[in-house]
PDB file of C-alpha atoms in Angstrom:
ATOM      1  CA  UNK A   1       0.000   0.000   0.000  1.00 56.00           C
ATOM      2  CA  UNK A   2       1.463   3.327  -0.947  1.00 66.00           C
ATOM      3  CA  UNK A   3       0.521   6.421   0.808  1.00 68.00           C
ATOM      4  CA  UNK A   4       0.196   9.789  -1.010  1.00 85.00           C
ATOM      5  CA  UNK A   5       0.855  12.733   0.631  1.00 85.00           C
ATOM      6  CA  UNK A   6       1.402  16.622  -0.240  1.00 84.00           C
ATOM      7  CA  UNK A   7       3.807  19.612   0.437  1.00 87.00           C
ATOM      8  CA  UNK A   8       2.979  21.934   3.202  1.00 82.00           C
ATOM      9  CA  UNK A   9       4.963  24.311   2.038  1.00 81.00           C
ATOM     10  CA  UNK A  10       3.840  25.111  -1.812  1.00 88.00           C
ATOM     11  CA  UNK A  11       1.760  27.875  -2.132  1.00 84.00           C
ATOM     12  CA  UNK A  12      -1.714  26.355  -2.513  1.00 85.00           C
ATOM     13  CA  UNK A  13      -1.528  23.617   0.008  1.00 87.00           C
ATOM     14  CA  UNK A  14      -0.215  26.331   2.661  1.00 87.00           C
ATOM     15  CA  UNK A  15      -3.196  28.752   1.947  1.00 86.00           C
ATOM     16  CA  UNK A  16      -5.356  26.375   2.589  1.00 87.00           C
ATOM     17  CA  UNK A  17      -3.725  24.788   5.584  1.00 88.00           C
ATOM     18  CA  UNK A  18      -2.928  27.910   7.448  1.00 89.00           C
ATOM     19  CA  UNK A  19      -4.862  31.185   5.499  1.00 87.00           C
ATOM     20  CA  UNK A  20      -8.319  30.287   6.980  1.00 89.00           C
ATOM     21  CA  UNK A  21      -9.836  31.700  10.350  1.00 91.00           C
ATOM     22  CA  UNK A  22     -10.266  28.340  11.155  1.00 94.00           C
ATOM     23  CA  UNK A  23      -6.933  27.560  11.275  1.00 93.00           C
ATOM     24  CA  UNK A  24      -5.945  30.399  13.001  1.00 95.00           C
ATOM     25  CA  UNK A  25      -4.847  28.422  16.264  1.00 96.00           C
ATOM     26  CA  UNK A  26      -2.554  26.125  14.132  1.00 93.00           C
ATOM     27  CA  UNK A  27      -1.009  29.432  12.172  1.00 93.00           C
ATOM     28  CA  UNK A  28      -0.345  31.473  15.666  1.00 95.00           C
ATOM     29  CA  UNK A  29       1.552  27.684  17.164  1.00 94.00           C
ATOM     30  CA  UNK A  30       3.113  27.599  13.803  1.00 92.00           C
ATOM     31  CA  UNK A  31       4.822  31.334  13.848  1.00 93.00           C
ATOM     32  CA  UNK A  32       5.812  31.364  17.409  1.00 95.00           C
ATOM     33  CA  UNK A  33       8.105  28.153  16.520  1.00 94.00           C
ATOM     34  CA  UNK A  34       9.520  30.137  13.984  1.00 92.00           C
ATOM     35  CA  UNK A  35      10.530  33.151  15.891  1.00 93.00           C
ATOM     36  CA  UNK A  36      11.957  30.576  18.460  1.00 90.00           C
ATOM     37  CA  UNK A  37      11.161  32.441  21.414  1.00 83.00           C
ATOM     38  CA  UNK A  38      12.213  35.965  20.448  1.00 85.00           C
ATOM     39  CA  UNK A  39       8.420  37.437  20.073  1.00 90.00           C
ATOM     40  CA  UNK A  40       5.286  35.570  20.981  1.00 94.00           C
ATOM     41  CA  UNK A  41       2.231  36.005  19.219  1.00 95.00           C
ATOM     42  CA  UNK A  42      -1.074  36.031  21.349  1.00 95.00           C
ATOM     43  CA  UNK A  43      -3.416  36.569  18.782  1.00 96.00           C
ATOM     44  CA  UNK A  44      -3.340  37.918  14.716  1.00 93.00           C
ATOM     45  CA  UNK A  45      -6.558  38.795  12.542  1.00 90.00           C
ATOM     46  CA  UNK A  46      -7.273  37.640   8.946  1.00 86.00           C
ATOM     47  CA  UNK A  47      -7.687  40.136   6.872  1.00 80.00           C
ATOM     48  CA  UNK A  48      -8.892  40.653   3.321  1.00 71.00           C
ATOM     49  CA  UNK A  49      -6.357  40.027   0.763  1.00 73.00           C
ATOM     50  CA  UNK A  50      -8.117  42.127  -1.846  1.00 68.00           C
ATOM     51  CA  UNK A  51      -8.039  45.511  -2.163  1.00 67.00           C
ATOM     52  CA  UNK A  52     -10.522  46.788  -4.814  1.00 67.00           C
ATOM     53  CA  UNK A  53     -10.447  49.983  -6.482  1.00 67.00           C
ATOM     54  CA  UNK A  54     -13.613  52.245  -6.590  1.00 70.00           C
ATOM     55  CA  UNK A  55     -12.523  53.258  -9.639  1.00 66.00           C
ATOM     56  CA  UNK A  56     -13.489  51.220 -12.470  1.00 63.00           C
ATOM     57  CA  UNK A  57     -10.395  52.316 -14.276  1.00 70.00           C
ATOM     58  CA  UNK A  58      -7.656  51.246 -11.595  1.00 70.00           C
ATOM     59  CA  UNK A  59      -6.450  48.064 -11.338  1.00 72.00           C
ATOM     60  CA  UNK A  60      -7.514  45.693  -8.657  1.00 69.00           C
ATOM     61  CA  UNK A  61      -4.815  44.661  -5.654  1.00 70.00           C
ATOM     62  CA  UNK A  62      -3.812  40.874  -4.597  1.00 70.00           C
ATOM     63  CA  UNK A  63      -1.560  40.746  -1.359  1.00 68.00           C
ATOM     64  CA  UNK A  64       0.111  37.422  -0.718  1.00 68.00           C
ATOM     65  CA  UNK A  65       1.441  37.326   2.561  1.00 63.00           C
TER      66      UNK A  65
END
């Protein structure tokens, strides 16, 4: 029996692993190991990655964080 199993760390599977209020627990654990101790992070809030012109002429903006 082989077992299949995906990247963490691309792009898509990472959005959808940690870029979800749902997972917001798992994101906060996951960015206080990375700082190691030097910051903590208590709490962070999702916010919406679009920014969209009222202007019908400007271009919309995409942030990926």
């Amino acid at each position: 029996m082989s077992s299949r199993f995906v990247n963490p760390f691309t792009d898509l599977v990472f959005k959808i692993i940690f870029g979800q209020p749902a997972s917001k627990d798992l994101l906060i654990i996951l960015l206080n190991e990375l700082l190691s101790g030097e910051y903590h992070i208590e709490d962070l809030t999702f916010l919406d990655k679009e920014d969209r012109s009222e202007n019908i002429h400007d271009k919309g903006i995409i942030y990926d964080l």
